[in-house]
Short mmCIF file of C-alpha atoms in Angstrom, two decimals:
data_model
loop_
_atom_site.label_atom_id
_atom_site.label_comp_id
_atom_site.label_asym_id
_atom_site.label_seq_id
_atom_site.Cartn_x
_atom_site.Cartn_y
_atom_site.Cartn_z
CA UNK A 1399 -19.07 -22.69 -45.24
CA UNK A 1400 -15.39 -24.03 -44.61
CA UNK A 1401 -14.22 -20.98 -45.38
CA UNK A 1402 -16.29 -18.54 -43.42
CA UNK A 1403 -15.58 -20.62 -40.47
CA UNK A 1404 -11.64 -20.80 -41.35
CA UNK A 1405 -12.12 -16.99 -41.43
CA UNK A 1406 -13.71 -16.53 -37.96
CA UNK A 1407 -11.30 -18.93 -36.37
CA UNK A 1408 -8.42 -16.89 -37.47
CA UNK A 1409 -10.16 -14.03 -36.74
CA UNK A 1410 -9.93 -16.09 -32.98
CA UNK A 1411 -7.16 -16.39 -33.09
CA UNK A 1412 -5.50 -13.51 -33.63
CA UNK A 1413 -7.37 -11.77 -31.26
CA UNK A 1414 -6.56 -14.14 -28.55
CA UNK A 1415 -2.45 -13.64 -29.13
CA UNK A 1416 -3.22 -9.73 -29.45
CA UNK A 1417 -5.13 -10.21 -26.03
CA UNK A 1418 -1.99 -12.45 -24.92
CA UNK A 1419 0.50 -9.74 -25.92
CA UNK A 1420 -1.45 -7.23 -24.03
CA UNK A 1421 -1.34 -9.28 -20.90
CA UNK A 1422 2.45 -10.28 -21.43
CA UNK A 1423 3.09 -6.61 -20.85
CA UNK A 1424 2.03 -6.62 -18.03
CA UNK A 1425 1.01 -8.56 -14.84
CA UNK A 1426 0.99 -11.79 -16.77
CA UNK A 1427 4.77 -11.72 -16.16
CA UNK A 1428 4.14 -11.75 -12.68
CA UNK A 1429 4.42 -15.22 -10.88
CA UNK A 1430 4.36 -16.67 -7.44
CA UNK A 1431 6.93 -18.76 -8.03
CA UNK A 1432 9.23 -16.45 -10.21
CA UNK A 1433 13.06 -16.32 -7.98
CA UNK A 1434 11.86 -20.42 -6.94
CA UNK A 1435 15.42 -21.36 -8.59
CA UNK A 1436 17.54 -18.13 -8.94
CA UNK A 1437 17.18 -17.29 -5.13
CA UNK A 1438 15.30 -20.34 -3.47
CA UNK A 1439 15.83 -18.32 -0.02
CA UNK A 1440 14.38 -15.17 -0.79
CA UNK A 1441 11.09 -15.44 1.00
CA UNK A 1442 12.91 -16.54 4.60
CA UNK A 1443 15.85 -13.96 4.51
CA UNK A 1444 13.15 -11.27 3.95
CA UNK A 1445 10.55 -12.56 6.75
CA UNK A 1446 13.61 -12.84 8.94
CA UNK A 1447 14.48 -9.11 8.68
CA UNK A 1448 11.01 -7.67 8.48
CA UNK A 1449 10.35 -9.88 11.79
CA UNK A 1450 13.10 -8.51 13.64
CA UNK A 1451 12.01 -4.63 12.64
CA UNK A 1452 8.81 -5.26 13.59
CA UNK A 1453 9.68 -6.83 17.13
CA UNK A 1454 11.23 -4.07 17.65
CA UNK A 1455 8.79 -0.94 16.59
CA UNK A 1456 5.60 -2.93 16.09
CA UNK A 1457 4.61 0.32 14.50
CA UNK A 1458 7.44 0.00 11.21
CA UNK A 1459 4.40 -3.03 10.00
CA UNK A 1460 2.16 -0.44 9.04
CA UNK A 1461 4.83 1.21 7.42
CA UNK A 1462 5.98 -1.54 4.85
CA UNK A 1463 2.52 -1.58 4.07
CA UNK A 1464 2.05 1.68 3.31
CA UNK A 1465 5.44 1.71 1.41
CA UNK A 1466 3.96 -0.31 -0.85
CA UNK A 1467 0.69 1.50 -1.76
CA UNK A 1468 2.69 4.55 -2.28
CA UNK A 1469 4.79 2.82 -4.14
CA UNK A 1470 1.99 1.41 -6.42
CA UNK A 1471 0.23 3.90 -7.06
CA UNK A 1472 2.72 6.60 -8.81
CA UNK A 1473 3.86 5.05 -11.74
CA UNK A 1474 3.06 1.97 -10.58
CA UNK A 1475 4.81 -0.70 -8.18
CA UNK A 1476 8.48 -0.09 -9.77
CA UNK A 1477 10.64 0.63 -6.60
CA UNK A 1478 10.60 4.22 -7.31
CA UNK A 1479 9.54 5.37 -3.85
CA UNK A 1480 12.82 4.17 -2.77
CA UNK A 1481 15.08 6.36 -4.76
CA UNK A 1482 17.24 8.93 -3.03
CA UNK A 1483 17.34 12.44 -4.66
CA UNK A 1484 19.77 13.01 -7.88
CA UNK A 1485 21.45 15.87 -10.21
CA UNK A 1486 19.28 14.70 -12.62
CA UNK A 1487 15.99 14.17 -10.64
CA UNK A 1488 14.18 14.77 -7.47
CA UNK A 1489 12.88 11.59 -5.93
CA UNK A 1490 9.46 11.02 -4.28
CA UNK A 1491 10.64 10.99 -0.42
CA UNK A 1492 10.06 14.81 -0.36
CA UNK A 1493 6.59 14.69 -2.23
CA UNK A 1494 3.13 16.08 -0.03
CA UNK A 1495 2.25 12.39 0.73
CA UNK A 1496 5.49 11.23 1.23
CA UNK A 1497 7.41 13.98 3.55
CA UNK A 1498 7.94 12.88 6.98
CA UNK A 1499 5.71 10.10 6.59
CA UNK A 1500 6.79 7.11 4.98
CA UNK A 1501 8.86 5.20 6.71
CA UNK A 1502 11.04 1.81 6.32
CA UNK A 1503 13.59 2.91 3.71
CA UNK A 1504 16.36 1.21 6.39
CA UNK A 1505 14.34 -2.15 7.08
CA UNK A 1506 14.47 -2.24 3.13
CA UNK A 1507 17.94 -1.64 3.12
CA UNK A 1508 18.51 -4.02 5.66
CA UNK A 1509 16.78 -7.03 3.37
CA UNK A 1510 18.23 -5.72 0.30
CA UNK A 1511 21.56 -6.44 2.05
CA UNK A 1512 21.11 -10.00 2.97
CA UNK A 1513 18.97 -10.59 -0.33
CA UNK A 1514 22.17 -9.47 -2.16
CA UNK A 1515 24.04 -11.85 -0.19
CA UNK A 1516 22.06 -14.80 -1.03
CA UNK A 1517 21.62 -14.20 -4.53
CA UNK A 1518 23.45 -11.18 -6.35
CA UNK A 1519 21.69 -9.05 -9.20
CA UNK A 1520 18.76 -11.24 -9.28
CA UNK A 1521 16.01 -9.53 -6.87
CA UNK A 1522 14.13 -6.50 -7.44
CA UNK A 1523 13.65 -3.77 -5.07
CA UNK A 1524 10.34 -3.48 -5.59
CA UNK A 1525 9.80 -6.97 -5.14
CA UNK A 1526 11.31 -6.86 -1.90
CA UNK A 1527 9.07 -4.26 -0.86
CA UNK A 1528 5.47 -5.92 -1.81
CA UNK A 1529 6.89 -9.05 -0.53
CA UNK A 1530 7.73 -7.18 3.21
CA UNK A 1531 4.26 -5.48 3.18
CA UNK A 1532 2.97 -9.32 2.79
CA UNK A 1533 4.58 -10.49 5.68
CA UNK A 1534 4.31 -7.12 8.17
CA UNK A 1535 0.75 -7.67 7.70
CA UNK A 1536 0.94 -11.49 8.58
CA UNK A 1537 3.62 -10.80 11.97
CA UNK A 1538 0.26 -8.30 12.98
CA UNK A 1539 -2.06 -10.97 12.99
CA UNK A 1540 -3.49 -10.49 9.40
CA UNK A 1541 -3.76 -12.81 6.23
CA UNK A 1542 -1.20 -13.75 3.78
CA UNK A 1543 -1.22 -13.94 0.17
CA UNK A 1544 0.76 -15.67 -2.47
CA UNK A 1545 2.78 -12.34 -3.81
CA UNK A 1546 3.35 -12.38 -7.45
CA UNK A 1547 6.85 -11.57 -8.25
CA UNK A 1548 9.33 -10.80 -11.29
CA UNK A 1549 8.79 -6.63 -10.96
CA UNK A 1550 12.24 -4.76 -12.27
CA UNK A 1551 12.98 -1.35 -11.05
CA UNK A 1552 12.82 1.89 -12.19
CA UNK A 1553 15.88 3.61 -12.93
CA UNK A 1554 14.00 7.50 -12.07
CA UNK A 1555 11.41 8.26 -9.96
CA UNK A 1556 8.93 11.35 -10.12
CA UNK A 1557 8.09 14.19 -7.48
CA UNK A 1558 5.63 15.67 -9.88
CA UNK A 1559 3.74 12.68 -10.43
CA UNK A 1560 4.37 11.82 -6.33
CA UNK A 1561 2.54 15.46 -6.06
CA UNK A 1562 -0.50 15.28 -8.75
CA UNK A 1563 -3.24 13.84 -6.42
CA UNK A 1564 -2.82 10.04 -7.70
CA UNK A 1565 -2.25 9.09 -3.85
CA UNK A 1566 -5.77 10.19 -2.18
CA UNK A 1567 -5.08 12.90 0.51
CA UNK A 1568 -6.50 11.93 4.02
CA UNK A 1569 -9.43 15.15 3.12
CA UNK A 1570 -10.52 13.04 0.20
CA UNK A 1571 -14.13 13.39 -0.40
CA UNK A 1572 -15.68 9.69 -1.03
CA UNK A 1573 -16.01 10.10 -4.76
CA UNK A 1574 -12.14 11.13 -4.91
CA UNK A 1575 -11.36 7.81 -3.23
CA UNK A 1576 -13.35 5.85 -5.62
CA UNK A 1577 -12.17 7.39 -8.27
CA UNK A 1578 -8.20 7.45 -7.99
CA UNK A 1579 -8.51 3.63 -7.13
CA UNK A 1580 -10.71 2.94 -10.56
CA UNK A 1581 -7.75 5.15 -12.60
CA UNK A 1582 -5.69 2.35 -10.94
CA UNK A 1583 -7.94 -0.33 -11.93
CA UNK A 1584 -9.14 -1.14 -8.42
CA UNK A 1585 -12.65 -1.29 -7.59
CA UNK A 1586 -14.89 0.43 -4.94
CA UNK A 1587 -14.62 -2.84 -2.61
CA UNK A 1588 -11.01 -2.73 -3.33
CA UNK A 1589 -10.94 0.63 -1.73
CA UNK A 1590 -12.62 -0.44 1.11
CA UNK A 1591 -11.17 -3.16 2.05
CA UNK A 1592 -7.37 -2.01 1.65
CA UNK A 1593 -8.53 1.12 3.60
CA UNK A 1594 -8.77 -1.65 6.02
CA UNK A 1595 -5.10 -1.26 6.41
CA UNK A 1596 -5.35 1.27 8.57
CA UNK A 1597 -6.12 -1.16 11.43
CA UNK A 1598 -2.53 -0.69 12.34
CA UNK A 1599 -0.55 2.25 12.36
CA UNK A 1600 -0.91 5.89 13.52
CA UNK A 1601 -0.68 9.19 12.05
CA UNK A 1602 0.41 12.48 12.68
CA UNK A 1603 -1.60 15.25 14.23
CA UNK A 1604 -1.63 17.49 11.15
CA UNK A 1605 -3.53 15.14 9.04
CA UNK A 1606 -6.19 14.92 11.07
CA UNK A 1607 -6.71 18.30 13.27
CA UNK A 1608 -9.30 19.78 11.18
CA UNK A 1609 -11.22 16.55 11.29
CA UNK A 1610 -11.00 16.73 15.62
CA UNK A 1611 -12.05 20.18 15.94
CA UNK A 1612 -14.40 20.96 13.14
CA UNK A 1613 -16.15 17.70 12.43
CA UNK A 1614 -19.82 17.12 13.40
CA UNK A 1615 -19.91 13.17 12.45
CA UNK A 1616 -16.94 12.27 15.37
CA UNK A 1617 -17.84 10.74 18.37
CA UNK A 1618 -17.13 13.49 20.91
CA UNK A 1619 -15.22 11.77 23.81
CA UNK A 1620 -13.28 10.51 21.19
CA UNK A 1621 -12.37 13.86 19.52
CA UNK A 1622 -11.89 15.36 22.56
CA UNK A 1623 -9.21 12.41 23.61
CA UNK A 1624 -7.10 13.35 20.44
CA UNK A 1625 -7.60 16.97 21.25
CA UNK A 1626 -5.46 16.10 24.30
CA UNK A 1627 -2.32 15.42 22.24
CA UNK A 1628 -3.03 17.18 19.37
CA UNK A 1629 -3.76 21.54 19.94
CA UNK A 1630 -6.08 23.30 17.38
CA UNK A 1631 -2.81 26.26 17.02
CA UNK A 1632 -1.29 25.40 13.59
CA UNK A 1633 2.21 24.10 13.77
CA UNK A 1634 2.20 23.28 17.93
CA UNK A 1635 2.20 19.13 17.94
CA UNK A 1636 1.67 18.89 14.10
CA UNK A 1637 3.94 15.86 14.53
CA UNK A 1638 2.42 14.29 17.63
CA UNK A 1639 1.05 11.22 16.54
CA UNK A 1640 -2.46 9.21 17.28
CA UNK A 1641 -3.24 5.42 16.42
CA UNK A 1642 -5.88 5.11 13.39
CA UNK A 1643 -7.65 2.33 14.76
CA UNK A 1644 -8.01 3.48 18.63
CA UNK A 1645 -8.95 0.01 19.66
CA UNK A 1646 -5.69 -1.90 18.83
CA UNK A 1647 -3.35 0.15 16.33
CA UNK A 1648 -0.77 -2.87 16.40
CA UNK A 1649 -2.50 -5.53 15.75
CA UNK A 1650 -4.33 -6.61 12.01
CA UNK A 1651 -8.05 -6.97 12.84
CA UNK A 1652 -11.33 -5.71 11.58
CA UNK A 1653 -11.67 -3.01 14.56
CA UNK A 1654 -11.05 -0.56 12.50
CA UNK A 1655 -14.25 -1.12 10.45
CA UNK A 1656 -16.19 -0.88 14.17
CA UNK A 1657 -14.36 2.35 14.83
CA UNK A 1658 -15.96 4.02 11.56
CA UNK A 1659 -19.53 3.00 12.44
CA UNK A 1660 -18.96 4.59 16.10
CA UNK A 1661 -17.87 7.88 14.36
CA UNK A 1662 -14.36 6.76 15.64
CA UNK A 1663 -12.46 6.70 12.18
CA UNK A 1664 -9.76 8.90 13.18
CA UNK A 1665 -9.29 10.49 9.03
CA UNK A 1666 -11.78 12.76 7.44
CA UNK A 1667 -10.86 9.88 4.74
CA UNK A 1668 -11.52 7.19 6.84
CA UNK A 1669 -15.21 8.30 8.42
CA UNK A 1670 -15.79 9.36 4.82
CA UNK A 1671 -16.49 5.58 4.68
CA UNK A 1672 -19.17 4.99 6.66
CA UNK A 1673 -21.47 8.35 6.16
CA UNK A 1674 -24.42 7.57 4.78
CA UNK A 1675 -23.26 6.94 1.40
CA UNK A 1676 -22.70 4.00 -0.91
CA UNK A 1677 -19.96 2.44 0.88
CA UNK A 1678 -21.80 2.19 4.27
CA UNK A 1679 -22.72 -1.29 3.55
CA UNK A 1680 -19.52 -2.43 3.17
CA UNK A 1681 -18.24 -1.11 6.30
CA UNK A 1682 -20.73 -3.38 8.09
CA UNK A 1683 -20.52 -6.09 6.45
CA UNK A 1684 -16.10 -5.68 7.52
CA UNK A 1685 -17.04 -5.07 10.76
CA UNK A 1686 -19.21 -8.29 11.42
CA UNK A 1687 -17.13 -10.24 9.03
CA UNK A 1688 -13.54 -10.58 9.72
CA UNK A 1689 -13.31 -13.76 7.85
CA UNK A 1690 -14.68 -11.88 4.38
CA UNK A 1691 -12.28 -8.92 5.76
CA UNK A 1692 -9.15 -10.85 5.38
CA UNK A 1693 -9.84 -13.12 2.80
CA UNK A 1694 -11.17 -9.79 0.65
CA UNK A 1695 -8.04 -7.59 1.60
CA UNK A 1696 -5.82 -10.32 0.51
CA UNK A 1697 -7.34 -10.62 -2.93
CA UNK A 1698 -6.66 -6.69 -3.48
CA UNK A 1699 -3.41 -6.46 -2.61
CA UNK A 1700 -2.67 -8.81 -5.23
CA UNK A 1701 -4.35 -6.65 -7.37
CA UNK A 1702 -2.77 -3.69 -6.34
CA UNK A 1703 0.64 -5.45 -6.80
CA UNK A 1704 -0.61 -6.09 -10.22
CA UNK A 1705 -0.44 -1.86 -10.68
CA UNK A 1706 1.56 -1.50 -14.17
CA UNK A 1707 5.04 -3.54 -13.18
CA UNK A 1708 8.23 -2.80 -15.09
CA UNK A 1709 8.99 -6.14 -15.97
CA UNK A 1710 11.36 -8.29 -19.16
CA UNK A 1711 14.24 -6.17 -20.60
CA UNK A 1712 12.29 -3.25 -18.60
CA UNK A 1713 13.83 -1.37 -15.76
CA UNK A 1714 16.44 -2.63 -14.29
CA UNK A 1715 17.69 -4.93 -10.67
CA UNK A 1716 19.29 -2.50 -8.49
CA UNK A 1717 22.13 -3.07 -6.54
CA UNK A 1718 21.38 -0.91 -3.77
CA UNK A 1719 17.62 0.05 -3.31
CA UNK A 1720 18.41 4.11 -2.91
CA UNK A 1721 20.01 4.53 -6.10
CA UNK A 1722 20.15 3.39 -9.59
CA UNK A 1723 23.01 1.15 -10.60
CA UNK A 1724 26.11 3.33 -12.16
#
């Protein structure tokens, strides 16, 4: 008897330190508290910068936010977006989801800079970045989180993995949505709820003409309002740009969820949402609930910072965020 239970107690154990090495290669080596005595002023010098870009475009919020996400989720949250174009490989700037629409690469810059200052060598990039998507959500009026830090950066970055669909497009059919968070290890309700982001923000006619013109589940005064800035002729006002929630596009509420069930999501990918399908319960429950909104969307952006992080002898901490260190 001894002996069988010596042998399943072993058998314990090693399965727990397999499970623990599994963990330690990844988000395990994330803490709150990981730069607490290498750079005890990181989180103010970043708020301070992210504050003053926001004050002035209230717009760049929704930007560090989305930096983020695309960040995240090709190859996971490693600073990569960042990276400038090099002989040896063409960065993610130029990619379909990327091109002329994210923004914020200065404002990083800018906190990079004074991060540097503060403490040399020892902050990530990529860091930086999920720790200015925290608080460009919080300046809007949203939660805030605890962000999990010790992420290294990547020393390449990846236009064909930028490109392979990993990043839903704004036509995304419901079950595409689902299904490129899960590969990410983010639930339904995950999607939902960080779809939420879109409360603030705006986006460019182009990526949503087909949605004002051939759509049947839009409200129509509201179609015919984007109509106004946005002409059916390919390439006239593809850039123009229209808020994504109409009701208050700079400020982090749960609006956005009462756009969708007015037929007011201004996205194929938003409305998509709220369409009779399996998500439409979620939606209202957002839209009543901002409490359950906030508290929910703060819980999966922790999770989606959790997206495979470089981290220990990994990657590397880049000088300057654009390019990797010589």
């Amino acid at each position: 008897m001894a002996s069988s239970s010596f042998s399943s107690s072993s058998t314990a154990t090693i399965a727990f330190v397999l499970l623990l090495g599994f963990l330690g290669s990844s988000s395990a080596q994330l803490s709150t508290n990981f730069y607490s005595k290498t750079c005890p002023k990181l989180m103010t010098t970043v708020q301070s910068v992210v504050k003053s870009a926001v004050s002035k475009e209230k717009r760049m919020g929704a930007s560090l936010l989305r930096l983020h996400f695309h960040d995240c989720f090709v190859n996971g949250c490693d600073g990569s977006i960042l990276l400038d174009d090099t002989s040896s490989f063409t960065g993610e700037k130029t990619a379909g989801p990327n091109n002329r629409s994210v923004r914020g690469f200065d404002v990083i810059d800018d906190i990079k800079s004074e991060v540097e200052d503060a403490c040399p060598g020892v902050v990530s990039c990529a860091d930086i970045v999920a720790i200015a998507a925290r608080d460009s959500v919080v300046l809007l009026g949203g939660p805030g989180w605890d962000v999990k830090l010790g992420r290294r950066d990547s020393k390449t970055a990846s236009l064909s993995a930028a490109n392979s669909g990993v990043i839903p497009p704004p036509t995304s059919t419901l079950s595409n949505l689902v299904n490129r968070f899960q590969a990410k290890g983010l639930s339904t309700k995950d999607m939902v709820v960080l779809s939420g982001s879109h409360t603030i923000g705006q986006a460019r006619c182009v990526l949503f003409r087909t949605r004002i013109y051939n759509e049947t589940n839009i409200d129509s005064s509201f179609a015919k309002t984007r109509q106004g800035s946005c002409p059916l002729t390919v390439g006239s006002g593809d850039n123009n740009l229209a808020p994504l929630d109409v009701q208050s596009a700079t400020v982090f509420d749960n609006k956005y969820y009462k756009n969708l069930i007015n037929q007011k999501g201004l996205l194929h990918s938003d409305q998509i949402l709220h369409n009779g399908g399996s998500t439409d319960s979620l939606v209202e429950k957002y839209s009543k609930d901002s409490d359950s909104f906030d508290s929910d969307f703060a819980a999966a952006m922790i999770k989606m910072g959790d997206i495979s992080p470089l981290t220990g002898s990994s990657g590397e901490i880049r000088k300057k965020c654009r390019k990797v260190n010589s």
